[in-house]
Amino acid sequence: MKLLNWNVNGLRACLTKGLLDFIAREDPDIIAFEETKMQPEQLTVRFDGYHMYMNSAERKGYSGTMVLTKKEPLSYEFDIEGEDHPKEGRVITLEYPEYYFVCAYVPNSKDGLLRLPYRVRWEEDLRKHLSRLDQKKPVIYTGDLNVAHNEIDLKNPDTNHFNAGFSDEERSEFTKLLSLGFTDTFRALYPDTVKYSWWSYRARAREKGVGWRIDYFVVSDRLMEKVSDSLILDDVYGSDHCPVGLIIDL
């Protein structure tokens, strides 16, 4: 199976930059998106051959997730349980006979880490959600997780320790998730490889190779033996993120 994930930073904009051609070329079994920034009624194209699940934010033009899947799931669920979670369209969970597929757009902690307290509470509830699922069947978790876990995962770690995406608190939250029985597939397969999945639009960062790896495929530990590759498709344009992928035998 080929699974893909892409923060498209505006689905309608990405559709004008070759998204349909990309899907046709890659032919994924499942593809998930973050930052769709739209409501279902605004979608004017068809994704032939796929079942579509869209979780949109109440706030127009903000956040949002979507999953296209060739195989109809047994069930689907939007969002996660917990208090004080605004309707921002951040999580989609699909259940299949052998596994759960979870797509998430993790909240950004914002400049000055102004939203960090909420981010930590959200991460706690997300871990509870993934752990509950994992007790029933293994989990494939993907998305823009808005954290570069280790120094190898961004170009300039020394100057970013107090910035959103590389704070000690955010990195610790990701470590806690992995300690519950989950694996960062790319880093497990490629422990010393430097690749990025997001680049600022400012100062020609992508052209200069100044990026961050903040988009992931994470799986239950017991699925790793079925993973044959974890991909970062950094030659694909259309967003400030590039797609990431997972090749897995399920």
PDB file of C-alpha atoms in Angstrom:
ATOM      1  CA  MET A   1       0.000   0.000   0.000  1.00  0.00           C
ATOM      2  CA  LYS A   2       1.092   3.543  -0.735  1.00  0.00           C
ATOM      3  CA  LEU A   3      -0.095   6.168   1.740  1.00  0.00           C
ATOM      4  CA  LEU A   4       0.568   9.881   1.256  1.00  0.00           C
ATOM      5  CA  ASN A   5       0.123  13.029   3.303  1.00  0.00           C
ATOM      6  CA  TRP A   6       0.425  16.672   2.276  1.00  0.00           C
ATOM      7  CA  ASN A   7      -0.151  20.003   3.971  1.00  0.00           C
ATOM      8  CA  VAL A   8      -1.399  21.805   0.872  1.00  0.00           C
ATOM      9  CA  ASN A   9      -1.693  25.264   2.489  1.00  0.00           C
ATOM     10  CA  GLY A  10      -4.987  25.859   0.725  1.00  0.00           C
ATOM     11  CA  LEU A  11      -6.579  23.023  -1.230  1.00  0.00           C
ATOM     12  CA  ARG A  12      -8.076  25.264  -3.897  1.00  0.00           C
ATOM     13  CA  ALA A  13      -4.704  26.911  -4.528  1.00  0.00           C
ATOM     14  CA  CYS A  14      -2.948  23.548  -4.714  1.00  0.00           C
ATOM     15  CA  LEU A  15      -5.502  22.289  -7.214  1.00  0.00           C
ATOM     16  CA  THR A  16      -4.355  25.044  -9.578  1.00  0.00           C
ATOM     17  CA  LYS A  17      -0.753  23.840  -9.183  1.00  0.00           C
ATOM     18  CA  GLY A  18      -1.148  20.275 -10.388  1.00  0.00           C
ATOM     19  CA  LEU A  19      -2.633  18.410  -7.433  1.00  0.00           C
ATOM     20  CA  LEU A  20      -4.882  16.213  -9.566  1.00  0.00           C
ATOM     21  CA  ASP A  21      -1.949  15.268 -11.792  1.00  0.00           C
ATOM     22  CA  PHE A  22       0.101  14.440  -8.707  1.00  0.00           C
ATOM     23  CA  ILE A  23      -2.618  12.135  -7.356  1.00  0.00           C
ATOM     24  CA  ALA A  24      -3.004  10.433 -10.732  1.00  0.00           C
ATOM     25  CA  ARG A  25       0.747   9.931 -11.053  1.00  0.00           C
ATOM     26  CA  GLU A  26       1.313   8.614  -7.527  1.00  0.00           C
ATOM     27  CA  ASP A  27      -1.953   6.617  -7.380  1.00  0.00           C
ATOM     28  CA  PRO A  28      -2.011   6.355  -3.556  1.00  0.00           C
ATOM     29  CA  ASP A  29      -4.354   4.029  -1.727  1.00  0.00           C
ATOM     30  CA  ILE A  30      -4.933   6.811   0.815  1.00  0.00           C
ATOM     31  CA  ILE A  31      -3.912  10.460   0.694  1.00  0.00           C
ATOM     32  CA  ALA A  32      -4.473  12.905   3.558  1.00  0.00           C
ATOM     33  CA  PHE A  33      -4.322  16.693   3.502  1.00  0.00           C
ATOM     34  CA  GLU A  34      -3.930  19.447   6.063  1.00  0.00           C
ATOM     35  CA  GLU A  35      -4.720  23.169   5.832  1.00  0.00           C
ATOM     36  CA  THR A  36      -7.456  22.611   3.286  1.00  0.00           C
ATOM     37  CA  LYS A  37      -8.861  26.041   4.250  1.00  0.00           C
ATOM     38  CA  MET A  38     -12.281  25.406   2.748  1.00  0.00           C
ATOM     39  CA  GLN A  39     -15.785  24.096   3.309  1.00  0.00           C
ATOM     40  CA  PRO A  40     -17.108  20.991   1.509  1.00  0.00           C
ATOM     41  CA  GLU A  41     -19.546  23.020  -0.578  1.00  0.00           C
ATOM     42  CA  GLN A  42     -16.635  25.033  -1.991  1.00  0.00           C
ATOM     43  CA  LEU A  43     -15.085  21.960  -3.618  1.00  0.00           C
ATOM     44  CA  THR A  44     -15.806  21.954  -7.343  1.00  0.00           C
ATOM     45  CA  VAL A  45     -13.700  18.970  -8.479  1.00  0.00           C
ATOM     46  CA  ARG A  46     -14.264  15.227  -8.198  1.00  0.00           C
ATOM     47  CA  PHE A  47     -11.676  12.766  -6.966  1.00  0.00           C
ATOM     48  CA  ASP A  48     -12.723   9.786  -9.044  1.00  0.00           C
ATOM     49  CA  GLY A  49     -12.038   6.420  -7.450  1.00  0.00           C
ATOM     50  CA  TYR A  50     -11.820   7.801  -3.927  1.00  0.00           C
ATOM     51  CA  HIS A  51     -14.116   8.134  -0.942  1.00  0.00           C
ATOM     52  CA  MET A  52     -13.726  11.618   0.548  1.00  0.00           C
ATOM     53  CA  TYR A  53     -13.843  12.693   4.201  1.00  0.00           C
ATOM     54  CA  MET A  54     -13.473  16.413   4.929  1.00  0.00           C
ATOM     55  CA  ASN A  55     -13.291  17.962   8.400  1.00  0.00           C
ATOM     56  CA  SER A  56     -13.506  21.738   8.025  1.00  0.00           C
ATOM     57  CA  ALA A  57     -12.957  24.462  10.591  1.00  0.00           C
ATOM     58  CA  GLU A  58     -15.865  26.666  11.622  1.00  0.00           C
ATOM     59  CA  ARG A  59     -13.680  29.646  10.808  1.00  0.00           C
ATOM     60  CA  LYS A  60     -13.728  30.137   7.052  1.00  0.00           C
ATOM     61  CA  GLY A  61     -10.393  29.854   5.222  1.00  0.00           C
ATOM     62  CA  TYR A  62      -8.598  28.311   8.194  1.00  0.00           C
ATOM     63  CA  SER A  63      -7.087  24.933   9.093  1.00  0.00           C
ATOM     64  CA  GLY A  64      -9.047  21.840   8.015  1.00  0.00           C
ATOM     65  CA  THR A  65      -8.199  18.250   7.065  1.00  0.00           C
ATOM     66  CA  MET A  66      -9.300  15.849   4.350  1.00  0.00           C
ATOM     67  CA  VAL A  67      -8.678  12.199   3.482  1.00  0.00           C
ATOM     68  CA  LEU A  68      -9.194  10.445   0.148  1.00  0.00           C
ATOM     69  CA  THR A  69      -9.250   6.654   0.298  1.00  0.00           C
ATOM     70  CA  LYS A  70      -9.841   4.012  -2.354  1.00  0.00           C
ATOM     71  CA  LYS A  71     -11.196   1.543   0.204  1.00  0.00           C
ATOM     72  CA  GLU A  72     -14.251   2.633   2.155  1.00  0.00           C
ATOM     73  CA  PRO A  73     -13.517   2.431   5.908  1.00  0.00           C
ATOM     74  CA  LEU A  74     -15.608   0.545   8.422  1.00  0.00           C
ATOM     75  CA  SER A  75     -16.209   3.832  10.239  1.00  0.00           C
ATOM     76  CA  TYR A  76     -14.899   7.367  10.479  1.00  0.00           C
ATOM     77  CA  GLU A  77     -14.641   9.974  13.224  1.00  0.00           C
ATOM     78  CA  PHE A  78     -13.818  13.678  13.288  1.00  0.00           C
ATOM     79  CA  ASP A  79     -11.836  15.484  16.010  1.00  0.00           C
ATOM     80  CA  ILE A  80     -10.730  14.214  19.437  1.00  0.00           C
ATOM     81  CA  GLU A  81     -12.301  14.170  22.864  1.00  0.00           C
ATOM     82  CA  GLY A  82     -11.311  16.750  25.450  1.00  0.00           C
ATOM     83  CA  GLU A  83     -12.293  20.096  26.874  1.00  0.00           C
ATOM     84  CA  ASP A  84     -11.873  23.490  25.238  1.00  0.00           C
ATOM     85  CA  HIS A  85     -11.150  22.265  21.717  1.00  0.00           C
ATOM     86  CA  PRO A  86     -12.484  24.785  19.222  1.00  0.00           C
ATOM     87  CA  LYS A  87     -13.925  23.408  16.004  1.00  0.00           C
ATOM     88  CA  GLU A  88     -10.817  23.719  13.833  1.00  0.00           C
ATOM     89  CA  GLY A  89     -11.141  20.554  11.729  1.00  0.00           C
ATOM     90  CA  ARG A  90      -7.863  19.084  12.898  1.00  0.00           C
ATOM     91  CA  VAL A  91      -8.338  15.295  13.067  1.00  0.00           C
ATOM     92  CA  ILE A  92      -9.867  12.549  10.923  1.00  0.00           C
ATOM     93  CA  THR A  93      -9.844   8.900  12.047  1.00  0.00           C
ATOM     94  CA  LEU A  94     -10.688   6.078   9.656  1.00  0.00           C
ATOM     95  CA  GLU A  95     -11.163   2.500  10.859  1.00  0.00           C
ATOM     96  CA  TYR A  96     -10.210  -0.449   8.679  1.00  0.00           C
ATOM     97  CA  PRO A  97     -10.314  -4.166   9.539  1.00  0.00           C
ATOM     98  CA  GLU A  98      -6.567  -4.353  10.221  1.00  0.00           C
ATOM     99  CA  TYR A  99      -5.707  -0.842  11.449  1.00  0.00           C
ATOM    100  CA  TYR A 100      -6.743   2.746  12.151  1.00  0.00           C
ATOM    101  CA  PHE A 101      -5.618   5.629   9.943  1.00  0.00           C
ATOM    102  CA  VAL A 102      -5.411   9.001  11.701  1.00  0.00           C
ATOM    103  CA  CYS A 103      -4.705  12.294   9.952  1.00  0.00           C
ATOM    104  CA  ALA A 104      -3.970  15.363  12.096  1.00  0.00           C
ATOM    105  CA  TYR A 105      -3.062  19.006  11.749  1.00  0.00           C
ATOM    106  CA  VAL A 106      -1.436  19.747  15.093  1.00  0.00           C
ATOM    107  CA  PRO A 107      -1.975  23.305  16.381  1.00  0.00           C
ATOM    108  CA  ASN A 108       0.895  25.726  15.868  1.00  0.00           C
ATOM    109  CA  SER A 109       2.198  27.287  19.077  1.00  0.00           C
ATOM    110  CA  LYS A 110       2.455  30.690  17.331  1.00  0.00           C
ATOM    111  CA  ASP A 111       5.101  33.409  17.623  1.00  0.00           C
ATOM    112  CA  GLY A 112       6.292  33.835  21.168  1.00  0.00           C
ATOM    113  CA  LEU A 113       4.780  30.410  21.985  1.00  0.00           C
ATOM    114  CA  LEU A 114       1.533  32.212  22.785  1.00  0.00           C
ATOM    115  CA  ARG A 115      -0.559  29.103  22.078  1.00  0.00           C
ATOM    116  CA  LEU A 116       1.823  26.611  23.683  1.00  0.00           C
ATOM    117  CA  PRO A 117      -0.359  25.874  26.751  1.00  0.00           C
ATOM    118  CA  TYR A 118      -3.271  24.944  24.488  1.00  0.00           C
ATOM    119  CA  ARG A 119      -0.943  22.980  22.203  1.00  0.00           C
ATOM    120  CA  VAL A 120       0.235  20.862  25.142  1.00  0.00           C
ATOM    121  CA  ARG A 121      -3.366  20.139  26.248  1.00  0.00           C
ATOM    122  CA  TRP A 122      -4.265  19.209  22.674  1.00  0.00           C
ATOM    123  CA  GLU A 123      -1.285  16.853  22.441  1.00  0.00           C
ATOM    124  CA  GLU A 124      -2.314  15.166  25.701  1.00  0.00           C
ATOM    125  CA  ASP A 125      -5.804  14.497  24.349  1.00  0.00           C
ATOM    126  CA  LEU A 126      -4.406  13.335  21.004  1.00  0.00           C
ATOM    127  CA  ARG A 127      -2.168  10.802  22.785  1.00  0.00           C
ATOM    128  CA  LYS A 128      -5.174   9.498  24.693  1.00  0.00           C
ATOM    129  CA  HIS A 129      -7.039   9.132  21.407  1.00  0.00           C
ATOM    130  CA  LEU A 130      -4.188   7.250  19.728  1.00  0.00           C
ATOM    131  CA  SER A 131      -3.621   5.041  22.773  1.00  0.00           C
ATOM    132  CA  ARG A 132      -7.284   4.052  22.918  1.00  0.00           C
ATOM    133  CA  LEU A 133      -7.178   3.092  19.260  1.00  0.00           C
ATOM    134  CA  ASP A 134      -3.892   1.239  19.644  1.00  0.00           C
ATOM    135  CA  GLN A 135      -5.405  -0.975  22.326  1.00  0.00           C
ATOM    136  CA  LYS A 136      -7.895  -2.240  19.729  1.00  0.00           C
ATOM    137  CA  LYS A 137      -5.742  -2.475  16.599  1.00  0.00           C
ATOM    138  CA  PRO A 138      -2.523  -0.863  15.313  1.00  0.00           C
ATOM    139  CA  VAL A 139      -2.475   2.770  14.222  1.00  0.00           C
ATOM    140  CA  ILE A 140      -1.031   4.704  11.295  1.00  0.00           C
ATOM    141  CA  TYR A 141      -0.788   8.358  12.325  1.00  0.00           C
ATOM    142  CA  THR A 142       0.161  11.054   9.828  1.00  0.00           C
ATOM    143  CA  GLY A 143      -0.008  14.765   9.336  1.00  0.00           C
ATOM    144  CA  ASP A 144       1.614  18.122   9.827  1.00  0.00           C
ATOM    145  CA  LEU A 145       2.671  17.563  13.432  1.00  0.00           C
ATOM    146  CA  ASN A 146       4.268  21.014  13.705  1.00  0.00           C
ATOM    147  CA  VAL A 147       7.394  19.808  15.491  1.00  0.00           C
ATOM    148  CA  ALA A 148      10.949  19.087  14.453  1.00  0.00           C
ATOM    149  CA  HIS A 149      11.727  16.358  16.958  1.00  0.00           C
ATOM    150  CA  ASN A 150      15.522  16.368  16.917  1.00  0.00           C
ATOM    151  CA  GLU A 151      18.264  18.759  15.862  1.00  0.00           C
ATOM    152  CA  ILE A 152      18.781  16.814  12.636  1.00  0.00           C
ATOM    153  CA  ASP A 153      15.198  17.707  11.700  1.00  0.00           C
ATOM    154  CA  LEU A 154      15.824  21.395  11.003  1.00  0.00           C
ATOM    155  CA  LYS A 155      18.534  23.459   9.402  1.00  0.00           C
ATOM    156  CA  ASN A 156      19.252  25.853  12.270  1.00  0.00           C
ATOM    157  CA  PRO A 157      18.554  24.192  15.629  1.00  0.00           C
ATOM    158  CA  ASP A 158      20.779  26.510  17.680  1.00  0.00           C
ATOM    159  CA  THR A 159      18.677  29.589  16.936  1.00  0.00           C
ATOM    160  CA  ASN A 160      15.258  27.930  17.250  1.00  0.00           C
ATOM    161  CA  HIS A 161      15.122  26.413  20.747  1.00  0.00           C
ATOM    162  CA  PHE A 162      12.534  28.974  21.887  1.00  0.00           C
ATOM    163  CA  ASN A 163      10.541  29.103  18.674  1.00  0.00           C
ATOM    164  CA  ALA A 164       7.311  27.335  17.727  1.00  0.00           C
ATOM    165  CA  GLY A 165       7.994  23.877  16.370  1.00  0.00           C
ATOM    166  CA  PHE A 166      11.283  23.332  18.209  1.00  0.00           C
ATOM    167  CA  SER A 167      10.589  24.291  21.804  1.00  0.00           C
ATOM    168  CA  ASP A 168      11.569  21.837  24.519  1.00  0.00           C
ATOM    169  CA  GLU A 169       7.897  21.410  25.421  1.00  0.00           C
ATOM    170  CA  GLU A 170       6.775  20.496  21.900  1.00  0.00           C
ATOM    171  CA  ARG A 171       9.657  18.095  21.380  1.00  0.00           C
ATOM    172  CA  SER A 172       8.900  16.488  24.736  1.00  0.00           C
ATOM    173  CA  GLU A 173       5.271  15.935  23.748  1.00  0.00           C
ATOM    174  CA  PHE A 174       6.388  14.040  20.657  1.00  0.00           C
ATOM    175  CA  THR A 175       8.832  11.977  22.726  1.00  0.00           C
ATOM    176  CA  LYS A 176       5.973  11.062  25.053  1.00  0.00           C
ATOM    177  CA  LEU A 177       3.954   9.793  22.098  1.00  0.00           C
ATOM    178  CA  LEU A 178       6.794   7.604  20.859  1.00  0.00           C
ATOM    179  CA  SER A 179       7.294   6.191  24.369  1.00  0.00           C
ATOM    180  CA  LEU A 180       3.725   4.838  24.285  1.00  0.00           C
ATOM    181  CA  GLY A 181       4.643   2.344  21.575  1.00  0.00           C
ATOM    182  CA  PHE A 182       4.846   4.393  18.367  1.00  0.00           C
ATOM    183  CA  THR A 183       7.651   4.850  15.831  1.00  0.00           C
ATOM    184  CA  ASP A 184       8.662   7.781  13.632  1.00  0.00           C
ATOM    185  CA  THR A 185       9.006   5.747  10.449  1.00  0.00           C
ATOM    186  CA  PHE A 186      11.350   8.046   8.520  1.00  0.00           C
ATOM    187  CA  ARG A 187      13.824   8.457  11.350  1.00  0.00           C
ATOM    188  CA  ALA A 188      13.708   4.731  12.166  1.00  0.00           C
ATOM    189  CA  LEU A 189      14.625   3.841   8.576  1.00  0.00           C
ATOM    190  CA  TYR A 190      16.957   6.757   7.929  1.00  0.00           C
ATOM    191  CA  PRO A 191      18.580   7.702  11.261  1.00  0.00           C
ATOM    192  CA  ASP A 192      21.227   9.977   9.738  1.00  0.00           C
ATOM    193  CA  THR A 193      19.447  11.372   6.678  1.00  0.00           C
ATOM    194  CA  VAL A 194      18.808  15.105   6.493  1.00  0.00           C
ATOM    195  CA  LYS A 195      15.568  15.864   4.652  1.00  0.00           C
ATOM    196  CA  TYR A 196      12.965  18.535   5.205  1.00  0.00           C
ATOM    197  CA  SER A 197       9.239  18.763   4.516  1.00  0.00           C
ATOM    198  CA  TRP A 198       8.549  22.471   5.144  1.00  0.00           C
ATOM    199  CA  TRP A 199      10.275  25.687   4.124  1.00  0.00           C
ATOM    200  CA  SER A 200       9.330  29.261   4.917  1.00  0.00           C
ATOM    201  CA  TYR A 201       8.179  31.322   1.960  1.00  0.00           C
ATOM    202  CA  ARG A 202      10.535  34.039   3.165  1.00  0.00           C
ATOM    203  CA  ALA A 203      14.109  34.617   1.983  1.00  0.00           C
ATOM    204  CA  ARG A 204      13.990  31.808  -0.619  1.00  0.00           C
ATOM    205  CA  ALA A 205      14.351  29.258   2.167  1.00  0.00           C
ATOM    206  CA  ARG A 206      13.524  26.223   0.026  1.00  0.00           C
ATOM    207  CA  GLU A 207      15.963  27.266  -2.663  1.00  0.00           C
ATOM    208  CA  LYS A 208      18.651  27.629   0.008  1.00  0.00           C
ATOM    209  CA  GLY A 209      17.840  24.324   1.717  1.00  0.00           C
ATOM    210  CA  VAL A 210      16.745  25.976   4.966  1.00  0.00           C
ATOM    211  CA  GLY A 211      13.896  23.745   6.103  1.00  0.00           C
ATOM    212  CA  TRP A 212      12.255  21.717   8.816  1.00  0.00           C
ATOM    213  CA  ARG A 213      10.955  18.118   8.949  1.00  0.00           C
ATOM    214  CA  ILE A 214       7.556  18.554  10.585  1.00  0.00           C
ATOM    215  CA  ASP A 215       5.381  16.189   8.500  1.00  0.00           C
ATOM    216  CA  TYR A 216       5.382  12.547   9.568  1.00  0.00           C
ATOM    217  CA  PHE A 217       4.150   9.017   9.276  1.00  0.00           C
ATOM    218  CA  VAL A 218       4.117   7.463  12.752  1.00  0.00           C
ATOM    219  CA  VAL A 219       2.993   3.871  13.295  1.00  0.00           C
ATOM    220  CA  SER A 220       2.365   1.504  16.172  1.00  0.00           C
ATOM    221  CA  ASP A 221       5.638  -0.265  16.909  1.00  0.00           C
ATOM    222  CA  ARG A 222       4.206  -3.614  15.866  1.00  0.00           C
ATOM    223  CA  LEU A 223       3.582  -2.305  12.346  1.00  0.00           C
ATOM    224  CA  MET A 224       7.216  -1.395  11.660  1.00  0.00           C
ATOM    225  CA  GLU A 225       8.039  -4.873  10.377  1.00  0.00           C
ATOM    226  CA  LYS A 226       5.467  -4.247   7.609  1.00  0.00           C
ATOM    227  CA  VAL A 227       6.951  -0.861   6.585  1.00  0.00           C
ATOM    228  CA  SER A 228       9.215  -1.011   3.547  1.00  0.00           C
ATOM    229  CA  ASP A 229       9.810   2.718   3.050  1.00  0.00           C
ATOM    230  CA  SER A 230       9.049   6.159   4.440  1.00  0.00           C
ATOM    231  CA  LEU A 231       9.160   8.941   1.878  1.00  0.00           C
ATOM    232  CA  ILE A 232       9.769  12.678   1.787  1.00  0.00           C
ATOM    233  CA  LEU A 233       8.894  13.865  -1.723  1.00  0.00           C
ATOM    234  CA  ASP A 234      10.874  17.094  -1.593  1.00  0.00           C
ATOM    235  CA  ASP A 235      10.922  17.460  -5.374  1.00  0.00           C
ATOM    236  CA  VAL A 236       7.149  18.078  -5.406  1.00  0.00           C
ATOM    237  CA  TYR A 237       6.013  21.707  -5.347  1.00  0.00           C
ATOM    238  CA  GLY A 238       2.640  23.364  -4.868  1.00  0.00           C
ATOM    239  CA  SER A 239       2.787  24.320  -1.184  1.00  0.00           C
ATOM    240  CA  ASP A 240       5.298  25.451   1.428  1.00  0.00           C
ATOM    241  CA  HIS A 241       5.241  21.783   2.516  1.00  0.00           C
ATOM    242  CA  CYS A 242       6.087  18.775   0.371  1.00  0.00           C
ATOM    243  CA  PRO A 243       4.238  15.443   0.513  1.00  0.00           C
ATOM    244  CA  VAL A 244       5.421  12.603   2.719  1.00  0.00           C
ATOM    245  CA  GLY A 245       4.605   8.947   2.202  1.00  0.00           C
ATOM    246  CA  LEU A 246       4.600   5.436   3.591  1.00  0.00           C
ATOM    247  CA  ILE A 247       4.960   2.129   1.773  1.00  0.00           C
ATOM    248  CA  ILE A 248       3.506  -0.617   3.954  1.00  0.00           C
ATOM    249  CA  ASP A 249       2.326  -4.199   3.445  1.00  0.00           C
ATOM    250  CA  LEU A 250      -1.168  -4.461   4.896  1.00  0.00           C
TER     251      LEU A 250
END
